[in-house]
GROMACS .gro file of C-alpha atoms in nm:
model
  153
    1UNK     CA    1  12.651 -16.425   1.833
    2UNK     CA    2  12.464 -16.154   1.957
    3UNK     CA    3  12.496 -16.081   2.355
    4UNK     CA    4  12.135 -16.259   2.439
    5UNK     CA    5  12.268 -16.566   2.315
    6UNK     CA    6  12.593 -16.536   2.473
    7UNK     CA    7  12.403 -16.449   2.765
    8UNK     CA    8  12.185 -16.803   2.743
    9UNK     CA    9  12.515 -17.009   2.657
   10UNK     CA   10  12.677 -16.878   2.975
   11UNK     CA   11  12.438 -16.928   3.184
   12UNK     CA   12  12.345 -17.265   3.031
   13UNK     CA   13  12.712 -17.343   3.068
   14UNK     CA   14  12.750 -17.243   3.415
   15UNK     CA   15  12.423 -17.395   3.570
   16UNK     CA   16  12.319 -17.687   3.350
   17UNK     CA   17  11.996 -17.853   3.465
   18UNK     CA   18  11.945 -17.627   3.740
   19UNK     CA   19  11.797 -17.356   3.470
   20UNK     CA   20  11.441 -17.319   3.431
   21UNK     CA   21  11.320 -17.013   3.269
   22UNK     CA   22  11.576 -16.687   3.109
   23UNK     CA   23  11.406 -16.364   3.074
   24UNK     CA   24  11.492 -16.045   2.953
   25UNK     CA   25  11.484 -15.669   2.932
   26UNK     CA   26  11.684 -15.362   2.878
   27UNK     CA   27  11.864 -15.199   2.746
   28UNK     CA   28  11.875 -14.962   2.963
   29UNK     CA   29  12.057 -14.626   3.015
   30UNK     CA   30  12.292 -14.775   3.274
   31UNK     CA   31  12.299 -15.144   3.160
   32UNK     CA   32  12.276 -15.345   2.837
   33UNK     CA   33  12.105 -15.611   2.953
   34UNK     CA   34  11.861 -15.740   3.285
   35UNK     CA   35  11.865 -16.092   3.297
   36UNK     CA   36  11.630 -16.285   3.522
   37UNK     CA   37  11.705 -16.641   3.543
   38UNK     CA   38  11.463 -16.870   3.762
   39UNK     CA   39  11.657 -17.205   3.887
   40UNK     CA   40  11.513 -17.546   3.988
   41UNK     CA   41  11.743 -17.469   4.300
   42UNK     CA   42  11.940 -17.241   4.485
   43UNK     CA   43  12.321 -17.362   4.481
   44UNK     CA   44  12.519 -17.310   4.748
   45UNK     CA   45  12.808 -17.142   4.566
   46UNK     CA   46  12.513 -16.875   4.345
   47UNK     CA   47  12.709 -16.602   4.409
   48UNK     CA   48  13.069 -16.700   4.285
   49UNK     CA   49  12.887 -16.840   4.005
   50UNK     CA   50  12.713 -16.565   3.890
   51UNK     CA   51  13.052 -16.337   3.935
   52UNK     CA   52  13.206 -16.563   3.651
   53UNK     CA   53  12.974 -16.462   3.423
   54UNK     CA   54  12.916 -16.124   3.536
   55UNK     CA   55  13.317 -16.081   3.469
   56UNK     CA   56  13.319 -16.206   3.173
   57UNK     CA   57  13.069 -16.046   2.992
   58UNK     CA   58  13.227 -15.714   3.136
   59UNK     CA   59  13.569 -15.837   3.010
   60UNK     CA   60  13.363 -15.844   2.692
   61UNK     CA   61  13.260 -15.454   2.715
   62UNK     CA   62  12.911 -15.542   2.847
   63UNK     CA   63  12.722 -15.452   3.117
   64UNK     CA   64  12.481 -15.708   3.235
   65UNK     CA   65  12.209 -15.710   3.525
   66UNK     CA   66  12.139 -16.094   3.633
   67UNK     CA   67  11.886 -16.182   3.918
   68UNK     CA   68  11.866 -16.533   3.993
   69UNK     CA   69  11.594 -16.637   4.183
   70UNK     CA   70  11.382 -16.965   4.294
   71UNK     CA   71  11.057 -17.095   4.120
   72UNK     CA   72  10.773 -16.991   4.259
   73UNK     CA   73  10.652 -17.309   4.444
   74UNK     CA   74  10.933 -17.301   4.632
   75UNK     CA   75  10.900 -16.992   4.796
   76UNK     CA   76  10.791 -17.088   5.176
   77UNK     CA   77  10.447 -17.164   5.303
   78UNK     CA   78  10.476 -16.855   5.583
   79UNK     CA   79  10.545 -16.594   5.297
   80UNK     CA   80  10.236 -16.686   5.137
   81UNK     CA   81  10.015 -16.720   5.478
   82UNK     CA   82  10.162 -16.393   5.526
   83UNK     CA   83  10.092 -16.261   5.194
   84UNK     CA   84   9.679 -16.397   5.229
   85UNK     CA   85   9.683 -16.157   5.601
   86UNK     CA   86   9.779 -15.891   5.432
   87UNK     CA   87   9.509 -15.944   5.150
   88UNK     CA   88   9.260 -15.991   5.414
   89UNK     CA   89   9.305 -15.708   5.609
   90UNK     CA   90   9.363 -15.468   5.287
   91UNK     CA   91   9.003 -15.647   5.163
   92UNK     CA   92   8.831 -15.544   5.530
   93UNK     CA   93   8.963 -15.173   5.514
   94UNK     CA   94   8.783 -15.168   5.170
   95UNK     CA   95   8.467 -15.326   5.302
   96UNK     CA   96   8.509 -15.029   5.585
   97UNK     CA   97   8.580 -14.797   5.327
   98UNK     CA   98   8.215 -14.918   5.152
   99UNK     CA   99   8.018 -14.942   5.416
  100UNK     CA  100   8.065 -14.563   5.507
  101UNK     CA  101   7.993 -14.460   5.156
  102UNK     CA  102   7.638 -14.683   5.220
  103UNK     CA  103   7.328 -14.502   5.137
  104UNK     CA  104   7.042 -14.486   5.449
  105UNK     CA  105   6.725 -14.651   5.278
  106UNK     CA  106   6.521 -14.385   5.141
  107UNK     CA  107   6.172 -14.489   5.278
  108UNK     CA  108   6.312 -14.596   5.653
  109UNK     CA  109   6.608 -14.377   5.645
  110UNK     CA  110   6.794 -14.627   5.852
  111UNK     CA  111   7.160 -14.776   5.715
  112UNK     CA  112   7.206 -15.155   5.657
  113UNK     CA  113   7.438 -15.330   5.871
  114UNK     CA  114   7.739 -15.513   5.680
  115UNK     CA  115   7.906 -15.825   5.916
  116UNK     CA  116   8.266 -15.919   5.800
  117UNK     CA  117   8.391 -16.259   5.928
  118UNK     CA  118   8.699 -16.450   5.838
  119UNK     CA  119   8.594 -16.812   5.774
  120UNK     CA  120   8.847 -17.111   5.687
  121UNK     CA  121   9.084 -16.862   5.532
  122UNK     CA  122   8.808 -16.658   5.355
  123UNK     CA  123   8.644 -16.371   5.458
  124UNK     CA  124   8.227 -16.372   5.398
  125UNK     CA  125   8.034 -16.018   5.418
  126UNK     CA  126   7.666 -16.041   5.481
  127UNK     CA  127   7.409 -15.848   5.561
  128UNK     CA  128   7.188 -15.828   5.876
  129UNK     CA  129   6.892 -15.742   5.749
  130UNK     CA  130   6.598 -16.008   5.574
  131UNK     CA  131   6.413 -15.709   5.371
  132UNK     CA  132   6.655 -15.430   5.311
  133UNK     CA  133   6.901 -15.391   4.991
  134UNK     CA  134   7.215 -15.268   5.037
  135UNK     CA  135   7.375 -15.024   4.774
  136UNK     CA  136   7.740 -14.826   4.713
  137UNK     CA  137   7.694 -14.552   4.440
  138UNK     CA  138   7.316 -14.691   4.331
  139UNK     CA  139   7.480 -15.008   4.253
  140UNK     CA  140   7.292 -15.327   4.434
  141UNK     CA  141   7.620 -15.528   4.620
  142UNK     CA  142   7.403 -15.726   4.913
  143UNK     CA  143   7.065 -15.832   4.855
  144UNK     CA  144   6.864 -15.937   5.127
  145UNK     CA  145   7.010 -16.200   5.345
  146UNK     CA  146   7.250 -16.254   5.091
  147UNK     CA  147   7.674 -16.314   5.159
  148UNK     CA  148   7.960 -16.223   4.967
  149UNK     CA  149   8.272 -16.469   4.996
  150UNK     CA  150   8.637 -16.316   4.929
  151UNK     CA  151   8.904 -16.632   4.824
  152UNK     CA  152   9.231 -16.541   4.926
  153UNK     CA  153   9.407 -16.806   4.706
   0.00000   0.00000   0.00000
């Protein structure tokens, strides 16, 4: 039995049902293995757990890296509000970013306005112009009175 599967029967053994997904890498200079293993739940006892099998595949002469961690769906409604912020505001610097780098119109010379707004969640560009184009590097983004819509999913 090589040490992957010794790895998986372990683990198996030592959380049952609660085992949803095994993944691995390595080796590695400093380790032989890096185990990630997503579980259905968190038990309260993870820890002292995970030490059983961590000794015993040292007993063995192995040196194993094991991350346990929750599935994704259960990771908490405020993480992922927090995690859309963040998107929004790293989205609005670029929009700053662009609309510096916006070319005045050649025949008027004057520069296009660009309005950000955040709107259920998403945030909508548009322009406030009705006849001019608006362009980054010679590249069209905003036509006239047209919006762009950023989903944050």
């Amino acid at each position: 039995m090589d040490l992957k599967e010794l790895t998986i029967n372990l683990i198996k053994q030592e959380f049952g049902d609660l085992v949803l997904d095994i993944q691995f890498s390595g080796p590695f200079e400093y380790e032989d293995l890096d185990v990630d293993v997503v579980l259905k739940e968190m038990p309260e006892n993870l820890l002292k757990r995970g030490a059983r099998i961590h000794r015993y595949l040292r007993g063995k002469g192995f040196d194993v890296l094991i991350g346990y961690e929750p599935p994704f769906d259960e990771i908490d409604e405020a993480t992922i509000e927090e995690q859309k912020e963040r998107q929004i505001i790293e989205t609005a610097k670029l929009l700053e970013t662009m609309s510096k780098a916006i070319r005045l119109r050649e025949a008027e010379k004057r520069t296009i306005k660009i309005n950000g707004t955040v709107v259920d969640g998403k945030l909508v560009f548009s322009t406030n112009d009705s006849d001019g184009r608006v362009k980054v590097d010679g590249n069209e983004i905003i036509t006239p009175n047209e919006r762009i819509i950023v989903e944050i999913n």
